[in-house]
Coordinates of C-alpha atoms in Angstrom, one line a residue:
M1 CA 25.5 -44.8 -3.4
S2 CA 26.2 -48.1 -5.1
E3 CA 27.4 -46.8 -8.4
K4 CA 28.9 -43.5 -9.6
L5 CA 26.8 -41.3 -11.9
R6 CA 27.5 -41.8 -15.7
L7 CA 26.0 -39.3 -18.1
I8 CA 26.2 -38.3 -21.8
I9 CA 26.0 -34.7 -22.9
S10 CA 25.4 -34.3 -26.6
G11 CA 25.2 -31.4 -29.0
G12 CA 27.3 -28.4 -30.1
G13 CA 28.2 -26.7 -33.4
T14 CA 28.3 -23.2 -31.9
G15 CA 29.5 -21.6 -28.6
G16 CA 25.8 -21.0 -27.8
H17 CA 25.4 -24.8 -27.4
I18 CA 28.9 -25.6 -26.1
F19 CA 29.2 -23.1 -23.3
P20 CA 26.0 -24.2 -21.6
A21 CA 26.9 -27.8 -22.0
I22 CA 30.3 -27.4 -20.4
S23 CA 28.7 -25.3 -17.6
I24 CA 26.2 -28.1 -16.9
A25 CA 29.0 -30.6 -16.8
N26 CA 31.1 -28.5 -14.4
A27 CA 28.1 -28.1 -12.1
I28 CA 27.5 -31.8 -12.0
K29 CA 31.2 -32.4 -11.3
S30 CA 31.1 -29.9 -8.4
K31 CA 28.1 -31.8 -6.9
Q32 CA 29.4 -35.3 -7.8
P33 CA 33.2 -35.3 -8.3
E34 CA 33.2 -39.0 -9.2
A35 CA 30.7 -38.7 -12.0
E36 CA 31.8 -39.9 -15.4
I37 CA 30.8 -37.5 -18.2
L38 CA 31.1 -38.3 -21.9
F39 CA 30.3 -35.7 -24.6
V40 CA 29.1 -36.7 -28.0
G41 CA 29.5 -34.1 -30.7
A42 CA 29.7 -33.7 -34.5
Q43 CA 33.0 -34.4 -36.3
G44 CA 34.7 -31.2 -37.5
R45 CA 32.7 -28.9 -35.4
M46 CA 34.0 -26.6 -32.6
E47 CA 33.0 -28.9 -29.8
M48 CA 35.7 -31.4 -30.8
E49 CA 38.3 -28.8 -29.6
R50 CA 36.4 -26.8 -26.9
V51 CA 35.2 -29.8 -24.9
P52 CA 38.7 -31.5 -24.5
A53 CA 40.1 -28.1 -23.6
A54 CA 37.6 -28.0 -20.8
G55 CA 38.8 -31.4 -19.5
Y56 CA 36.1 -33.7 -20.8
A57 CA 36.2 -36.7 -23.2
I58 CA 34.3 -36.5 -26.4
K59 CA 33.2 -38.8 -29.2
G60 CA 32.5 -37.5 -32.7
L61 CA 29.7 -38.5 -35.0
P62 CA 29.7 -37.8 -38.8
I63 CA 26.4 -36.1 -38.6
C64 CA 25.7 -32.9 -40.6
G65 CA 22.7 -30.8 -41.7
F66 CA 20.7 -31.0 -44.9
D67 CA 21.9 -29.0 -47.9
R68 CA 19.0 -26.8 -49.0
K69 CA 20.7 -25.6 -52.1
N70 CA 22.0 -28.9 -53.6
Y71 CA 19.4 -31.6 -52.9
L72 CA 21.6 -34.4 -54.5
R73 CA 24.1 -33.9 -51.7
N74 CA 21.4 -35.0 -49.2
F75 CA 21.9 -38.6 -50.2
V76 CA 25.3 -38.3 -48.4
V77 CA 23.6 -36.6 -45.5
L78 CA 21.1 -39.4 -45.1
W79 CA 23.9 -41.9 -45.1
K80 CA 25.7 -39.9 -42.4
I81 CA 22.6 -39.8 -40.3
W82 CA 22.2 -43.6 -40.6
K83 CA 25.9 -44.1 -39.7
S84 CA 25.6 -41.6 -36.8
Q85 CA 22.6 -43.5 -35.4
R86 CA 24.7 -46.8 -35.4
M87 CA 27.7 -45.1 -33.9
A88 CA 25.6 -43.4 -31.2
K89 CA 24.1 -46.8 -30.3
S90 CA 27.5 -48.4 -30.0
I91 CA 28.8 -45.5 -27.8
I92 CA 25.8 -45.7 -25.5
R93 CA 26.2 -49.5 -25.1
Q94 CA 29.8 -49.2 -24.2
F95 CA 29.5 -46.2 -21.8
R96 CA 26.1 -47.3 -20.3
P97 CA 24.9 -43.8 -19.3
M98 CA 22.2 -43.4 -16.6
V99 CA 20.9 -40.2 -18.1
A100 CA 21.5 -38.1 -21.3
V101 CA 21.5 -34.4 -21.8
G102 CA 20.9 -32.7 -25.2
V103 CA 21.8 -29.1 -25.7
G104 CA 20.9 -28.7 -29.4
G105 CA 23.0 -29.1 -32.5
Y106 CA 23.4 -32.0 -35.0
A107 CA 24.8 -34.6 -32.7
S108 CA 22.1 -34.5 -30.0
G109 CA 19.5 -35.9 -32.5
P110 CA 20.9 -39.4 -33.0
T111 CA 22.4 -39.6 -29.5
L112 CA 19.2 -38.8 -27.6
N113 CA 17.1 -40.7 -30.1
Q114 CA 19.1 -43.8 -29.3
C115 CA 19.1 -43.1 -25.5
A116 CA 15.3 -42.7 -25.5
S117 CA 14.8 -45.9 -27.5
M118 CA 17.0 -47.8 -25.0
G119 CA 15.0 -46.5 -22.0
I120 CA 17.6 -44.0 -20.8
P121 CA 16.0 -40.9 -19.3
C122 CA 16.7 -37.7 -21.2
L123 CA 16.7 -34.0 -20.6
I124 CA 17.1 -31.3 -23.2
Q125 CA 18.2 -27.7 -22.7
E126 CA 16.9 -25.1 -25.2
Q127 CA 18.8 -21.9 -25.1
N128 CA 16.8 -19.8 -27.6
S129 CA 13.3 -18.2 -27.6
Y130 CA 12.6 -20.0 -30.9
A131 CA 13.2 -23.7 -30.4
G132 CA 15.7 -25.5 -32.7
V133 CA 14.6 -28.3 -35.0
T134 CA 16.5 -31.0 -33.2
N135 CA 15.0 -30.2 -29.8
K136 CA 11.5 -29.9 -31.3
L137 CA 11.9 -33.4 -32.8
L138 CA 13.2 -34.8 -29.5
A139 CA 10.5 -33.1 -27.2
K140 CA 8.1 -36.1 -27.2
K141 CA 10.8 -38.6 -26.3
V142 CA 12.5 -36.8 -23.3
Q143 CA 11.4 -36.5 -19.7
K144 CA 12.5 -32.9 -19.0
I145 CA 12.8 -29.7 -21.1
C146 CA 14.8 -26.8 -19.6
V147 CA 14.2 -23.5 -21.3
A148 CA 15.3 -19.9 -20.9
Y149 CA 12.3 -17.9 -22.1
D150 CA 8.6 -17.8 -21.3
G151 CA 6.0 -19.0 -23.8
M152 CA 7.9 -22.1 -24.9
E153 CA 4.7 -24.1 -24.7
K154 CA 4.2 -23.4 -28.4
F155 CA 7.1 -25.7 -29.2
F156 CA 7.1 -28.2 -26.3
P157 CA 4.7 -30.2 -24.1
A158 CA 3.9 -27.7 -21.2
E159 CA 4.1 -30.4 -18.5
K160 CA 7.8 -31.1 -19.3
I161 CA 8.9 -27.5 -19.4
E162 CA 10.8 -25.6 -16.6
N163 CA 12.2 -22.2 -17.2
L164 CA 15.7 -22.2 -15.6
G165 CA 17.6 -19.8 -17.8
N166 CA 20.8 -20.4 -19.7
P167 CA 24.0 -21.5 -18.0
V168 CA 26.8 -18.9 -18.5
R169 CA 30.6 -18.9 -18.3
Q170 CA 31.1 -18.6 -14.6
Q171 CA 34.4 -16.6 -14.9
L172 CA 32.4 -13.7 -16.3
L173 CA 30.5 -13.4 -13.0
E174 CA 33.5 -13.9 -10.8
T175 CA 35.8 -11.0 -11.9
T176 CA 36.8 -8.8 -8.9
L177 CA 38.0 -5.9 -11.0
T178 CA 36.4 -2.5 -10.6
R179 CA 35.3 -0.7 -13.8
E180 CA 38.3 1.6 -13.6
A181 CA 40.8 -1.2 -13.1
A182 CA 39.1 -3.2 -16.0
A183 CA 39.3 -0.2 -18.3
Q184 CA 43.0 0.4 -17.5
K185 CA 43.8 -3.3 -18.0
L186 CA 42.3 -3.1 -21.5
G187 CA 44.1 0.2 -22.3
L188 CA 41.0 2.3 -22.1
D189 CA 40.4 5.7 -20.5
P190 CA 38.0 5.0 -17.6
S191 CA 37.0 8.7 -17.4
R192 CA 35.1 8.4 -20.7
K193 CA 32.1 6.3 -21.5
I194 CA 33.1 3.0 -23.0
V195 CA 31.3 1.0 -25.8
L196 CA 32.2 -2.6 -26.4
I197 CA 31.5 -3.9 -29.9
V198 CA 31.8 -7.7 -30.1
G199 CA 30.8 -10.1 -32.8
G200 CA 32.0 -13.4 -31.4
S201 CA 35.3 -15.2 -31.7
L202 CA 35.2 -15.2 -35.6
G203 CA 33.6 -11.8 -35.9
A204 CA 30.5 -10.4 -37.5
R205 CA 30.9 -8.6 -40.9
T206 CA 27.9 -6.3 -40.3
L207 CA 29.2 -5.0 -37.0
N208 CA 32.7 -4.5 -38.4
Q209 CA 31.5 -2.6 -41.4
S210 CA 29.4 -0.4 -39.1
V211 CA 32.5 0.9 -37.5
L212 CA 34.8 0.9 -40.5
Q213 CA 32.5 3.1 -42.5
H214 CA 32.3 5.7 -39.8
L215 CA 35.8 6.2 -38.5
E216 CA 35.3 10.0 -38.5
M217 CA 32.3 9.6 -36.2
V218 CA 34.4 7.6 -33.8
E219 CA 37.2 10.1 -33.9
G220 CA 34.8 13.0 -33.3
S221 CA 33.1 11.4 -30.3
D222 CA 34.0 11.6 -26.6
V223 CA 33.6 7.9 -26.3
E224 CA 36.1 5.1 -25.9
I225 CA 35.4 2.1 -28.2
L226 CA 36.8 -1.4 -27.7
W227 CA 36.2 -3.2 -31.0
Q228 CA 36.6 -7.0 -31.2
T229 CA 36.8 -7.7 -34.9
G230 CA 37.1 -11.5 -34.7
K231 CA 40.0 -13.5 -36.1
Y232 CA 38.4 -14.0 -39.5
Y233 CA 38.3 -10.2 -40.3
H234 CA 41.2 -8.9 -38.3
E235 CA 43.9 -8.7 -40.9
S236 CA 41.8 -7.0 -43.5
I237 CA 40.6 -4.4 -40.9
K238 CA 44.2 -3.8 -39.8
E239 CA 45.1 -3.1 -43.4
A240 CA 42.1 -0.7 -43.8
L241 CA 42.9 1.1 -40.6
G242 CA 46.6 1.5 -41.7
Q243 CA 45.4 3.9 -44.4
H244 CA 43.8 6.1 -41.8
K245 CA 45.5 8.2 -39.2
P246 CA 45.6 6.7 -35.7
I247 CA 42.4 7.2 -33.6
K248 CA 43.2 7.5 -29.9
N249 CA 39.8 6.5 -28.7
L250 CA 39.5 3.3 -30.8
K251 CA 41.1 0.1 -29.5
V252 CA 41.0 -2.7 -32.0
T253 CA 41.7 -6.4 -31.2
A254 CA 41.0 -9.7 -32.9
F255 CA 39.9 -11.4 -29.7
I256 CA 39.4 -10.5 -26.1
D257 CA 40.9 -13.0 -23.7
D258 CA 39.3 -11.6 -20.5
M259 CA 35.6 -11.0 -21.4
G260 CA 34.9 -10.5 -17.7
A261 CA 37.1 -7.4 -17.7
A262 CA 35.6 -6.2 -21.0
Y263 CA 32.0 -6.5 -19.7
R264 CA 33.0 -4.8 -16.5
A265 CA 34.6 -1.9 -18.3
A266 CA 31.8 -1.4 -20.8
D267 CA 29.0 1.1 -20.2
L268 CA 27.2 -0.3 -23.3
V269 CA 27.7 -3.4 -25.4
V270 CA 26.9 -3.9 -29.1
S271 CA 26.4 -7.6 -29.9
R272 CA 24.8 -10.2 -32.0
A273 CA 21.7 -11.8 -30.2
G274 CA 23.0 -15.3 -29.4
A275 CA 21.2 -16.9 -26.5
S276 CA 24.3 -17.4 -24.4
S277 CA 25.4 -13.8 -24.8
I278 CA 22.0 -12.5 -23.9
S279 CA 22.0 -14.6 -20.7
E280 CA 25.3 -13.1 -19.8
F281 CA 24.0 -9.6 -20.3
C282 CA 21.0 -10.3 -18.2
L283 CA 23.0 -11.6 -15.2
L284 CA 25.5 -8.7 -15.5
G285 CA 22.7 -6.1 -16.0
K286 CA 24.6 -4.8 -19.0
P287 CA 22.9 -2.3 -21.4
V288 CA 23.1 -3.7 -24.9
I289 CA 22.3 -3.0 -28.5
L290 CA 21.4 -6.2 -30.3
V291 CA 22.0 -6.7 -34.0
P292 CA 20.5 -10.2 -34.7
S293 CA 22.3 -12.3 -37.3
P294 CA 19.9 -13.1 -40.3
N295 CA 22.0 -16.1 -41.1
V296 CA 20.7 -18.5 -38.4
A297 CA 18.1 -21.2 -38.3
E298 CA 14.5 -20.0 -37.9
N299 CA 15.8 -16.5 -37.5
H300 CA 16.1 -17.3 -33.8
Q301 CA 18.4 -14.4 -33.0
Y302 CA 15.6 -11.9 -33.9
H303 CA 13.2 -13.7 -31.6
N304 CA 15.9 -13.7 -28.8
A305 CA 16.4 -9.9 -29.2
M306 CA 12.7 -9.0 -29.3
A307 CA 12.0 -10.9 -26.1
L308 CA 14.2 -8.3 -24.4
V309 CA 13.3 -5.3 -26.5
N310 CA 9.6 -5.8 -25.8
K311 CA 10.4 -5.5 -22.1
G312 CA 12.5 -2.4 -22.5
A313 CA 15.6 -4.4 -21.7
A314 CA 17.6 -3.9 -25.0
I315 CA 17.8 -1.9 -28.1
H316 CA 17.3 -3.5 -31.5
V317 CA 19.1 -2.5 -34.7
A318 CA 18.3 -4.6 -37.8
D319 CA 21.2 -6.1 -39.7
D320 CA 20.4 -4.4 -42.9
Q321 CA 20.2 -1.0 -41.2
A322 CA 23.3 -1.4 -39.0
A323 CA 25.9 0.1 -41.4
D324 CA 23.9 3.4 -41.5
I325 CA 22.7 3.8 -37.9
L326 CA 24.4 1.4 -35.5
L327 CA 27.4 3.5 -34.5
R328 CA 25.4 6.7 -34.2
T329 CA 22.9 4.9 -32.0
A330 CA 25.6 3.5 -29.8
I331 CA 27.3 6.8 -29.3
E332 CA 24.0 8.6 -28.5
T333 CA 22.8 5.8 -26.2
V334 CA 26.0 5.6 -24.1
G335 CA 25.8 9.4 -23.5
D336 CA 22.3 9.1 -22.1
S337 CA 22.8 8.0 -18.5
A338 CA 19.1 7.8 -17.7
H339 CA 18.5 5.4 -20.7
L340 CA 21.5 3.3 -19.7
A341 CA 20.1 3.0 -16.1
S342 CA 16.7 2.0 -17.4
L343 CA 18.2 -0.7 -19.8
S344 CA 20.4 -2.0 -17.0
K345 CA 17.5 -2.3 -14.5
N346 CA 15.2 -4.0 -17.0
I347 CA 17.7 -6.5 -18.3
L348 CA 18.9 -7.4 -14.8
S349 CA 15.4 -8.3 -13.9
L350 CA 15.4 -11.0 -16.6
G351 CA 18.5 -12.8 -15.3
K352 CA 18.2 -16.2 -13.8
K353 CA 21.0 -17.1 -11.4
N354 CA 22.5 -20.5 -10.8
S355 CA 21.0 -22.0 -13.9
A356 CA 23.8 -24.6 -14.4
E357 CA 23.5 -25.8 -10.8
I358 CA 19.7 -26.2 -10.9
I359 CA 19.8 -28.0 -14.3
A360 CA 22.5 -30.3 -12.8
D361 CA 20.1 -31.1 -9.9
R362 CA 17.4 -32.0 -12.5
V363 CA 19.8 -34.3 -14.3
I364 CA 20.8 -36.0 -11.1
E365 CA 17.2 -36.4 -10.1
L366 CA 16.4 -38.0 -13.4
A367 CA 19.2 -40.5 -13.0
R368 CA 18.1 -41.4 -9.4
K369 CA 14.5 -42.1 -10.5
T370 CA 15.6 -44.8 -12.9
T371 CA 18.7 -46.3 -11.3
T372 CA 20.0 -47.5 -8.0
Y373 CA 23.2 -45.4 -8.1

């Protein structure tokens, strides 16, 4: 090997883009420890903190999305896109990548556009069952498209597609705790059925209200509930709970540090329908009730959820119905062992193992085809 591998990974904005990107980077590093990896993200977005925390360098572009409510602000957006294209070109010339990976999100557009125009081979990884705008625009310019759902030919050229699944956080799969030990670590009673309600690190208002409005139902059930409120909502929920007598079978936390333990302890999960979360549930064989967020581009969480529901691998509760029926549905479902077993079997059949490692192989293959490294 005459030269060590250099690659750019671009995109972000949400954990659903960032976690797969870091997983791919880690897999490449495990195969080629000398590889140089540079991330390119959007200034002010969460990748600017999460990527350095994972041990990788990152450059930020001033890119942002169009404002659909105030069209006059889009003159500034157009200027930021132009500036991001120029900055991306400068970053690429200085770093000289052999291959580029786009994971979706604002920054991947100008970065992979510039790489493609400079003859650098590109791969994109689409996490969702309904493709994002950036990846759809890039599809004709890239050499390889890695997806996580069947039927993606409606968005991308079929000859470029390979269904390899979504990379997930490896530590979730590596926990050695038994269900009983995990429950005890989290302060839960392992002799009872356990429901995990999680709306992401910031939280999900609908999921929180679905619990807060039915505390008597929680108290009257024979179910342990671990409720991650999210940091944004935690203080207001603590205040509301302070006006209610303590509920022994309800454990409330702003954030769960050890999600591997939480998943191992839970008999049923209630979650939004982000692509990364769904991939984790598939690999863990975890029964889940999905409440898709309506506040996402192209309503992609609904499509993610229905891809599982149509195969008997998850339960769907609409966001606008959740406050009325979600908690009752969760309590009834977790008490039905046959239904839990069926959900677990069906969702486990959809999991794709070693996604990050296989995508890393594809990235390395692309670089080898066009360089002498």
